[in-house]
Amino acid sequence: MDFKDTDLFKQKRENLIEILRNEGIRFPDVLNAISKVPRHLFVPQEYIDLAYANEALPIGFGQTISQPYVVAIMTEALELTRKEKVLEIGTGSGYQTAILAELSREVYTIERIRELSERAQKILKFLGYTNIYFKVGDGTLGWEEKAPFDRIIVTAASYDVPLPLWEQLEEGGIMVIPIGGRDFQNLYKIIKKNGKMLKENLGGVRFVQLKGEFGWKD
Ligand code: SAM
């Protein structure tokens, strides 16, 4: 892999941090992780000039790498302290996975498109992460053998909380998930308290669909 983290990329990452700060992202660990992870490795070559723009970008197969601001608010909402076991649904490019791996004990990540998972695995291994476990399959079913999880992050749009994911969330744990229709959703932070959902709406977002047994069917 040809990996050059040039001064220009570093400068662009610092500019992105300034933009995120101005947008209200405050948690220093999240900003540090974003300033460390080379997002330009996770975007297709033709979009490399836009790698540090605050934009979602196509990654092939009709999927996208999430907008940095959305990665930042989702990660902030997870309240990570490097001790957590995290389940991520929708590996995609692997960029969000890297941010999670910086801030948690271990990350279990599921992607339904094999080619995307394999590409992400290659980049994340190249970057030296040893606390990420990959699976190709239907993430709406969760990862039962590895449950329970302290945190669950769903990076595709669902019409409801998939039941297996709710069951695999530890008591006191946090799930961050976009819920709504196919074209527009609200991002929710959900805390499992005494087995009940404490829901906070973090605002409107647009994600690609979560497809699978407990997701959209087509
Ligand atoms: N977080 C990713 C990143 O930083 O690149 C972006 C993820 S992209 C917006 C959503 C991903 O969810 C897509 O790669 C899509 O294939 C995947 N996906 C959709 N339904 C899924 C399912 N049931 N299980 C696993 N992955 C799924």
PDB file of C-alpha atoms and ligand atoms in Angstrom:
ATOM      1  CA  MET A   1       0.000   0.000   0.000  1.00  0.00           C
ATOM      2  CA  ASP A   2       1.287   3.413  -0.943  1.00  0.00           C
ATOM      3  CA  PHE A   3       0.892   5.471   2.230  1.00  0.00           C
ATOM      4  CA  LYS A   4       2.285   8.955   2.351  1.00  0.00           C
ATOM      5  CA  ASP A   5       1.020  11.138   5.183  1.00  0.00           C
ATOM      6  CA  THR A   6       2.318  14.389   3.710  1.00  0.00           C
ATOM      7  CA  ASP A   7       2.386  17.786   5.410  1.00  0.00           C
ATOM      8  CA  LEU A   8      -0.497  18.788   3.145  1.00  0.00           C
ATOM      9  CA  PHE A   9      -2.682  15.942   4.449  1.00  0.00           C
ATOM     10  CA  LYS A  10      -1.706  16.792   8.043  1.00  0.00           C
ATOM     11  CA  GLN A  11      -2.595  20.431   7.450  1.00  0.00           C
ATOM     12  CA  LYS A  12      -5.936  19.441   5.906  1.00  0.00           C
ATOM     13  CA  ARG A  13      -6.668  17.251   8.948  1.00  0.00           C
ATOM     14  CA  GLU A  14      -5.969  20.197  11.253  1.00  0.00           C
ATOM     15  CA  ASN A  15      -8.332  22.373   9.172  1.00  0.00           C
ATOM     16  CA  LEU A  16     -10.984  19.671   9.499  1.00  0.00           C
ATOM     17  CA  ILE A  17     -10.537  19.647  13.291  1.00  0.00           C
ATOM     18  CA  GLU A  18     -11.138  23.421  13.310  1.00  0.00           C
ATOM     19  CA  ILE A  19     -14.351  22.921  11.282  1.00  0.00           C
ATOM     20  CA  LEU A  20     -15.550  20.191  13.678  1.00  0.00           C
ATOM     21  CA  ARG A  21     -14.778  22.391  16.696  1.00  0.00           C
ATOM     22  CA  ASN A  22     -16.796  25.211  15.130  1.00  0.00           C
ATOM     23  CA  GLU A  23     -19.653  22.757  14.542  1.00  0.00           C
ATOM     24  CA  GLY A  24     -19.684  22.029  18.295  1.00  0.00           C
ATOM     25  CA  ILE A  25     -17.558  18.884  18.673  1.00  0.00           C
ATOM     26  CA  ARG A  26     -15.809  19.281  22.004  1.00  0.00           C
ATOM     27  CA  PHE A  27     -14.627  15.912  23.337  1.00  0.00           C
ATOM     28  CA  PRO A  28     -10.773  16.103  23.028  1.00  0.00           C
ATOM     29  CA  ASP A  29     -10.302  12.326  22.614  1.00  0.00           C
ATOM     30  CA  VAL A  30     -12.622  12.318  19.589  1.00  0.00           C
ATOM     31  CA  LEU A  31     -10.864  15.306  17.989  1.00  0.00           C
ATOM     32  CA  ASN A  32      -7.452  13.698  18.681  1.00  0.00           C
ATOM     33  CA  ALA A  33      -8.526  10.433  17.054  1.00  0.00           C
ATOM     34  CA  ILE A  34      -9.785  12.309  13.971  1.00  0.00           C
ATOM     35  CA  SER A  35      -6.536  14.266  13.774  1.00  0.00           C
ATOM     36  CA  LYS A  36      -4.588  10.978  13.924  1.00  0.00           C
ATOM     37  CA  VAL A  37      -6.440   8.682  11.491  1.00  0.00           C
ATOM     38  CA  PRO A  38      -5.446   9.270   7.817  1.00  0.00           C
ATOM     39  CA  ARG A  39      -8.914   9.490   6.210  1.00  0.00           C
ATOM     40  CA  HIS A  40      -7.323   9.814   2.744  1.00  0.00           C
ATOM     41  CA  LEU A  41      -6.436   6.101   2.907  1.00  0.00           C
ATOM     42  CA  PHE A  42     -10.100   5.156   3.253  1.00  0.00           C
ATOM     43  CA  VAL A  43     -11.479   7.077   0.258  1.00  0.00           C
ATOM     44  CA  PRO A  44     -11.213   5.997  -3.396  1.00  0.00           C
ATOM     45  CA  GLN A  45      -8.227   7.509  -5.224  1.00  0.00           C
ATOM     46  CA  GLU A  46     -10.448   9.768  -7.368  1.00  0.00           C
ATOM     47  CA  TYR A  47     -11.787  11.509  -4.231  1.00  0.00           C
ATOM     48  CA  ILE A  48      -8.450  11.906  -2.452  1.00  0.00           C
ATOM     49  CA  ASP A  49      -8.534  15.721  -2.773  1.00  0.00           C
ATOM     50  CA  LEU A  50     -11.849  15.701  -0.864  1.00  0.00           C
ATOM     51  CA  ALA A  51     -10.681  13.280   1.834  1.00  0.00           C
ATOM     52  CA  TYR A  52     -10.631  16.023   4.514  1.00  0.00           C
ATOM     53  CA  ALA A  53     -13.708  17.916   3.369  1.00  0.00           C
ATOM     54  CA  ASN A  54     -16.592  17.630   5.831  1.00  0.00           C
ATOM     55  CA  GLU A  55     -18.525  15.455   3.373  1.00  0.00           C
ATOM     56  CA  ALA A  56     -19.707  11.898   2.868  1.00  0.00           C
ATOM     57  CA  LEU A  57     -18.081  10.345  -0.235  1.00  0.00           C
ATOM     58  CA  PRO A  58     -18.877   7.312  -2.430  1.00  0.00           C
ATOM     59  CA  ILE A  59     -16.834   4.170  -1.692  1.00  0.00           C
ATOM     60  CA  GLY A  60     -18.372   1.906  -4.369  1.00  0.00           C
ATOM     61  CA  PHE A  61     -21.214  -0.661  -4.250  1.00  0.00           C
ATOM     62  CA  GLY A  62     -23.662   2.231  -3.739  1.00  0.00           C
ATOM     63  CA  GLN A  63     -22.240   2.897  -0.238  1.00  0.00           C
ATOM     64  CA  THR A  64     -20.559   5.901   1.390  1.00  0.00           C
ATOM     65  CA  ILE A  65     -17.895   6.829   3.910  1.00  0.00           C
ATOM     66  CA  SER A  66     -19.743   8.925   6.495  1.00  0.00           C
ATOM     67  CA  GLN A  67     -19.279  12.691   6.837  1.00  0.00           C
ATOM     68  CA  PRO A  68     -16.575  13.468   9.451  1.00  0.00           C
ATOM     69  CA  TYR A  69     -19.047  15.547  11.512  1.00  0.00           C
ATOM     70  CA  VAL A  70     -21.419  12.576  11.704  1.00  0.00           C
ATOM     71  CA  VAL A  71     -18.536  10.249  12.665  1.00  0.00           C
ATOM     72  CA  ALA A  72     -17.622  12.755  15.381  1.00  0.00           C
ATOM     73  CA  ILE A  73     -21.116  13.133  16.901  1.00  0.00           C
ATOM     74  CA  MET A  74     -21.741   9.384  16.816  1.00  0.00           C
ATOM     75  CA  THR A  75     -18.393   8.704  18.493  1.00  0.00           C
ATOM     76  CA  GLU A  76     -18.945  11.431  21.109  1.00  0.00           C
ATOM     77  CA  ALA A  77     -22.347   9.951  21.934  1.00  0.00           C
ATOM     78  CA  LEU A  78     -20.742   6.551  22.654  1.00  0.00           C
ATOM     79  CA  GLU A  79     -18.756   8.084  25.581  1.00  0.00           C
ATOM     80  CA  LEU A  80     -15.754   5.810  25.036  1.00  0.00           C
ATOM     81  CA  THR A  81     -13.010   5.503  27.678  1.00  0.00           C
ATOM     82  CA  ARG A  82     -10.737   2.833  26.088  1.00  0.00           C
ATOM     83  CA  LYS A  83     -12.332   0.101  28.220  1.00  0.00           C
ATOM     84  CA  GLU A  84     -15.340  -0.790  26.115  1.00  0.00           C
ATOM     85  CA  LYS A  85     -16.182  -3.693  23.881  1.00  0.00           C
ATOM     86  CA  VAL A  86     -17.896  -2.152  20.847  1.00  0.00           C
ATOM     87  CA  LEU A  87     -20.046  -3.660  18.104  1.00  0.00           C
ATOM     88  CA  GLU A  88     -20.169  -1.714  14.832  1.00  0.00           C
ATOM     89  CA  ILE A  89     -22.717  -2.540  12.125  1.00  0.00           C
ATOM     90  CA  GLY A  90     -21.607  -1.363   8.658  1.00  0.00           C
ATOM     91  CA  THR A  91     -17.799  -1.453   8.394  1.00  0.00           C
ATOM     92  CA  GLY A  92     -17.989   0.364   5.040  1.00  0.00           C
ATOM     93  CA  SER A  93     -14.603   1.977   4.347  1.00  0.00           C
ATOM     94  CA  GLY A  94     -13.330   1.124   7.859  1.00  0.00           C
ATOM     95  CA  TYR A  95     -12.760   4.792   8.767  1.00  0.00           C
ATOM     96  CA  GLN A  96     -15.263   4.892  11.642  1.00  0.00           C
ATOM     97  CA  THR A  97     -13.853   1.516  12.758  1.00  0.00           C
ATOM     98  CA  ALA A  98     -10.385   3.078  13.099  1.00  0.00           C
ATOM     99  CA  ILE A  99     -11.761   5.951  15.194  1.00  0.00           C
ATOM    100  CA  LEU A 100     -13.535   3.431  17.460  1.00  0.00           C
ATOM    101  CA  ALA A 101     -10.378   1.307  17.744  1.00  0.00           C
ATOM    102  CA  GLU A 102      -8.449   4.380  18.932  1.00  0.00           C
ATOM    103  CA  LEU A 103     -10.921   4.999  21.754  1.00  0.00           C
ATOM    104  CA  SER A 104     -12.110   1.582  22.956  1.00  0.00           C
ATOM    105  CA  ARG A 105     -10.703  -1.789  24.112  1.00  0.00           C
ATOM    106  CA  GLU A 106     -11.923  -3.805  21.154  1.00  0.00           C
ATOM    107  CA  VAL A 107     -14.152  -3.386  18.146  1.00  0.00           C
ATOM    108  CA  TYR A 108     -16.275  -6.091  16.502  1.00  0.00           C
ATOM    109  CA  THR A 109     -17.353  -4.874  13.082  1.00  0.00           C
ATOM    110  CA  ILE A 110     -19.789  -6.456  10.615  1.00  0.00           C
ATOM    111  CA  GLU A 111     -20.222  -5.597   6.928  1.00  0.00           C
ATOM    112  CA  ARG A 112     -22.585  -7.331   4.491  1.00  0.00           C
ATOM    113  CA  ILE A 113     -20.537  -6.542   1.340  1.00  0.00           C
ATOM    114  CA  ARG A 114     -17.493  -8.815   1.303  1.00  0.00           C
ATOM    115  CA  GLU A 115     -15.383  -6.584  -0.979  1.00  0.00           C
ATOM    116  CA  LEU A 116     -15.802  -3.579   1.346  1.00  0.00           C
ATOM    117  CA  SER A 117     -14.930  -5.630   4.422  1.00  0.00           C
ATOM    118  CA  GLU A 118     -11.814  -7.048   2.768  1.00  0.00           C
ATOM    119  CA  ARG A 119     -10.660  -3.605   1.624  1.00  0.00           C
ATOM    120  CA  ALA A 120     -11.201  -2.193   5.138  1.00  0.00           C
ATOM    121  CA  GLN A 121      -9.349  -5.145   6.718  1.00  0.00           C
ATOM    122  CA  LYS A 122      -6.340  -4.513   4.491  1.00  0.00           C
ATOM    123  CA  ILE A 123      -6.112  -0.818   5.401  1.00  0.00           C
ATOM    124  CA  LEU A 124      -6.742  -1.295   9.124  1.00  0.00           C
ATOM    125  CA  LYS A 125      -4.140  -4.081   9.369  1.00  0.00           C
ATOM    126  CA  PHE A 126      -1.674  -1.947   7.426  1.00  0.00           C
ATOM    127  CA  LEU A 127      -2.233   0.854   9.977  1.00  0.00           C
ATOM    128  CA  GLY A 128      -1.375  -1.603  12.766  1.00  0.00           C
ATOM    129  CA  TYR A 129      -4.690  -2.017  14.601  1.00  0.00           C
ATOM    130  CA  THR A 130      -4.772  -5.280  16.588  1.00  0.00           C
ATOM    131  CA  ASN A 131      -8.030  -4.720  18.513  1.00  0.00           C
ATOM    132  CA  ILE A 132     -10.488  -5.056  15.582  1.00  0.00           C
ATOM    133  CA  TYR A 133     -12.407  -8.253  14.692  1.00  0.00           C
ATOM    134  CA  PHE A 134     -14.181  -8.511  11.329  1.00  0.00           C
ATOM    135  CA  LYS A 135     -17.197 -10.417  10.114  1.00  0.00           C
ATOM    136  CA  VAL A 136     -18.966 -10.513   6.758  1.00  0.00           C
ATOM    137  CA  GLY A 137     -22.711 -11.014   7.119  1.00  0.00           C
ATOM    138  CA  ASP A 138     -26.028  -9.560   8.235  1.00  0.00           C
ATOM    139  CA  GLY A 139     -25.267  -7.152  11.064  1.00  0.00           C
ATOM    140  CA  THR A 140     -28.947  -6.813  12.018  1.00  0.00           C
ATOM    141  CA  LEU A 141     -28.475 -10.196  13.718  1.00  0.00           C
ATOM    142  CA  GLY A 142     -25.565  -8.856  15.771  1.00  0.00           C
ATOM    143  CA  TRP A 143     -22.664 -11.113  16.817  1.00  0.00           C
ATOM    144  CA  GLU A 144     -24.230 -13.413  19.361  1.00  0.00           C
ATOM    145  CA  GLU A 145     -21.119 -15.453  20.262  1.00  0.00           C
ATOM    146  CA  LYS A 146     -19.317 -12.242  21.316  1.00  0.00           C
ATOM    147  CA  ALA A 147     -22.242 -10.542  23.123  1.00  0.00           C
ATOM    148  CA  PRO A 148     -22.903  -8.642  25.311  1.00  0.00           C
ATOM    149  CA  PHE A 149     -21.433  -5.365  24.072  1.00  0.00           C
ATOM    150  CA  ASP A 150     -20.893  -2.173  26.096  1.00  0.00           C
ATOM    151  CA  ARG A 151     -21.541  -0.060  23.036  1.00  0.00           C
ATOM    152  CA  ILE A 152     -23.263  -0.622  19.684  1.00  0.00           C
ATOM    153  CA  ILE A 153     -23.022   1.746  16.722  1.00  0.00           C
ATOM    154  CA  VAL A 154     -25.122   1.262  13.604  1.00  0.00           C
ATOM    155  CA  THR A 155     -23.838   3.227  10.615  1.00  0.00           C
ATOM    156  CA  ALA A 156     -26.759   2.498   8.272  1.00  0.00           C
ATOM    157  CA  ALA A 157     -30.393   3.637   8.473  1.00  0.00           C
ATOM    158  CA  SER A 158     -32.933   1.463  10.234  1.00  0.00           C
ATOM    159  CA  TYR A 159     -36.724   1.841  10.589  1.00  0.00           C
ATOM    160  CA  ASP A 160     -36.457   0.614  14.194  1.00  0.00           C
ATOM    161  CA  VAL A 161     -33.933  -0.810  16.674  1.00  0.00           C
ATOM    162  CA  PRO A 162     -33.135  -4.358  15.435  1.00  0.00           C
ATOM    163  CA  LEU A 163     -34.202  -6.682  18.261  1.00  0.00           C
ATOM    164  CA  PRO A 164     -31.025  -8.850  18.303  1.00  0.00           C
ATOM    165  CA  LEU A 165     -28.900  -5.709  18.707  1.00  0.00           C
ATOM    166  CA  TRP A 166     -31.017  -4.525  21.619  1.00  0.00           C
ATOM    167  CA  GLU A 167     -30.689  -7.951  23.264  1.00  0.00           C
ATOM    168  CA  GLN A 168     -26.909  -7.952  22.765  1.00  0.00           C
ATOM    169  CA  LEU A 169     -26.443  -4.538  24.421  1.00  0.00           C
ATOM    170  CA  GLU A 170     -25.155  -4.746  28.016  1.00  0.00           C
ATOM    171  CA  GLU A 171     -27.278  -3.239  30.808  1.00  0.00           C
ATOM    172  CA  GLY A 172     -26.078   0.372  31.180  1.00  0.00           C
ATOM    173  CA  GLY A 173     -24.709   0.256  27.632  1.00  0.00           C
ATOM    174  CA  ILE A 174     -25.175   2.817  24.855  1.00  0.00           C
ATOM    175  CA  MET A 175     -26.400   2.319  21.288  1.00  0.00           C
ATOM    176  CA  VAL A 176     -26.126   5.007  18.597  1.00  0.00           C
ATOM    177  CA  ILE A 177     -28.347   4.422  15.585  1.00  0.00           C
ATOM    178  CA  PRO A 178     -30.068   6.403  12.797  1.00  0.00           C
ATOM    179  CA  ILE A 179     -33.805   5.600  12.808  1.00  0.00           C
ATOM    180  CA  GLY A 180     -36.420   6.745  10.310  1.00  0.00           C
ATOM    181  CA  GLY A 181     -37.421   6.377   6.668  1.00  0.00           C
ATOM    182  CA  ARG A 182     -35.333   5.421   3.649  1.00  0.00           C
ATOM    183  CA  ASP A 183     -34.364   9.011   2.812  1.00  0.00           C
ATOM    184  CA  PHE A 184     -34.146  10.786   6.142  1.00  0.00           C
ATOM    185  CA  GLN A 185     -33.574   9.675   9.722  1.00  0.00           C
ATOM    186  CA  ASN A 186     -32.950  10.977  13.225  1.00  0.00           C
ATOM    187  CA  LEU A 187     -29.813   9.930  15.018  1.00  0.00           C
ATOM    188  CA  TYR A 188     -30.588   8.421  18.418  1.00  0.00           C
ATOM    189  CA  LYS A 189     -28.439   7.805  21.457  1.00  0.00           C
ATOM    190  CA  ILE A 190     -30.138   5.024  23.401  1.00  0.00           C
ATOM    191  CA  ILE A 191     -29.111   4.005  26.916  1.00  0.00           C
ATOM    192  CA  LYS A 192     -30.241   0.638  28.274  1.00  0.00           C
ATOM    193  CA  LYS A 193     -31.366   1.417  31.804  1.00  0.00           C
ATOM    194  CA  ASN A 194     -33.023  -1.327  33.844  1.00  0.00           C
ATOM    195  CA  GLY A 195     -33.787  -3.033  30.532  1.00  0.00           C
ATOM    196  CA  LYS A 196     -35.616   0.059  29.217  1.00  0.00           C
ATOM    197  CA  MET A 197     -34.720   2.462  26.382  1.00  0.00           C
ATOM    198  CA  LEU A 198     -33.715   5.995  27.359  1.00  0.00           C
ATOM    199  CA  LYS A 199     -33.700   7.781  24.002  1.00  0.00           C
ATOM    200  CA  GLU A 200     -32.096  11.081  23.028  1.00  0.00           C
ATOM    201  CA  ASN A 201     -32.553  12.564  19.560  1.00  0.00           C
ATOM    202  CA  LEU A 202     -29.234  13.978  18.277  1.00  0.00           C
ATOM    203  CA  GLY A 203     -30.702  15.454  15.081  1.00  0.00           C
ATOM    204  CA  GLY A 204     -31.435  14.720  11.437  1.00  0.00           C
ATOM    205  CA  VAL A 205     -29.124  12.597   9.269  1.00  0.00           C
ATOM    206  CA  ARG A 206     -29.116  10.776   5.925  1.00  0.00           C
ATOM    207  CA  PHE A 207     -27.680   7.273   5.843  1.00  0.00           C
ATOM    208  CA  VAL A 208     -27.758   4.433   3.325  1.00  0.00           C
ATOM    209  CA  GLN A 209     -30.164   1.661   4.273  1.00  0.00           C
ATOM    210  CA  LEU A 210     -29.512  -1.078   6.796  1.00  0.00           C
ATOM    211  CA  LYS A 211     -30.464  -4.198   4.871  1.00  0.00           C
ATOM    212  CA  GLY A 212     -31.100  -7.593   6.385  1.00  0.00           C
ATOM    213  CA  GLU A 213     -33.417  -9.778   8.389  1.00  0.00           C
ATOM    214  CA  PHE A 214     -34.165  -7.015  10.929  1.00  0.00           C
ATOM    215  CA  GLY A 215     -33.649  -4.191   8.408  1.00  0.00           C
ATOM    216  CA  TRP A 216     -34.935  -3.174   4.984  1.00  0.00           C
ATOM    217  CA  LYS A 217     -35.633  -6.175   2.797  1.00  0.00           C
ATOM    218  CA  ASP A 218     -34.792  -4.858  -0.700  1.00  0.00           C
TER     219      ASP A 218
HETATM  220  N1  SAM B   1     -18.993   3.819   8.916  1.00  0.00           N
HETATM  221  C1  SAM B   1     -18.649   3.605   7.540  1.00  0.00           C
HETATM  222  C2  SAM B   1     -17.424   4.373   7.143  1.00  0.00           C
HETATM  223  O1  SAM B   1     -16.889   5.135   7.954  1.00  0.00           O
HETATM  224  O2  SAM B   1     -16.990   4.192   6.006  1.00  0.00           O
HETATM  225  C3  SAM B   1     -19.763   3.991   6.644  1.00  0.00           C
HETATM  226  C4  SAM B   1     -20.778   2.959   6.558  1.00  0.00           C
HETATM  227  S1  SAM B   1     -21.891   3.128   5.205  1.00  0.00           S
HETATM  228  C5  SAM B   1     -22.722   4.640   5.507  1.00  0.00           C
HETATM  229  C6  SAM B   1     -23.063   1.867   5.697  1.00  0.00           C
HETATM  230  C7  SAM B   1     -22.533   0.473   5.527  1.00  0.00           C
HETATM  231  O3  SAM B   1     -23.475  -0.423   6.125  1.00  0.00           O
HETATM  232  C8  SAM B   1     -22.403   0.036   4.081  1.00  0.00           C
HETATM  233  O4  SAM B   1     -21.092  -0.389   3.824  1.00  0.00           O
HETATM  234  C9  SAM B   1     -23.406  -1.114   3.941  1.00  0.00           C
HETATM  235  O5  SAM B   1     -23.004  -2.117   3.048  1.00  0.00           O
HETATM  236  C10 SAM B   1     -23.455  -1.603   5.363  1.00  0.00           C
HETATM  237  N2  SAM B   1     -24.658  -2.380   5.704  1.00  0.00           N
HETATM  238  C11 SAM B   1     -25.949  -2.182   5.358  1.00  0.00           C
HETATM  239  N3  SAM B   1     -26.733  -3.124   5.906  1.00  0.00           N
HETATM  240  C12 SAM B   1     -25.923  -3.945   6.626  1.00  0.00           C
HETATM  241  C13 SAM B   1     -26.126  -5.105   7.416  1.00  0.00           C
HETATM  242  N4  SAM B   1     -27.327  -5.642   7.610  1.00  0.00           N
HETATM  243  N5  SAM B   1     -25.046  -5.678   7.999  1.00  0.00           N
HETATM  244  C14 SAM B   1     -23.805  -5.178   7.830  1.00  0.00           C
HETATM  245  N6  SAM B   1     -23.540  -4.083   7.090  1.00  0.00           N
HETATM  246  C15 SAM B   1     -24.593  -3.470   6.497  1.00  0.00           C
END
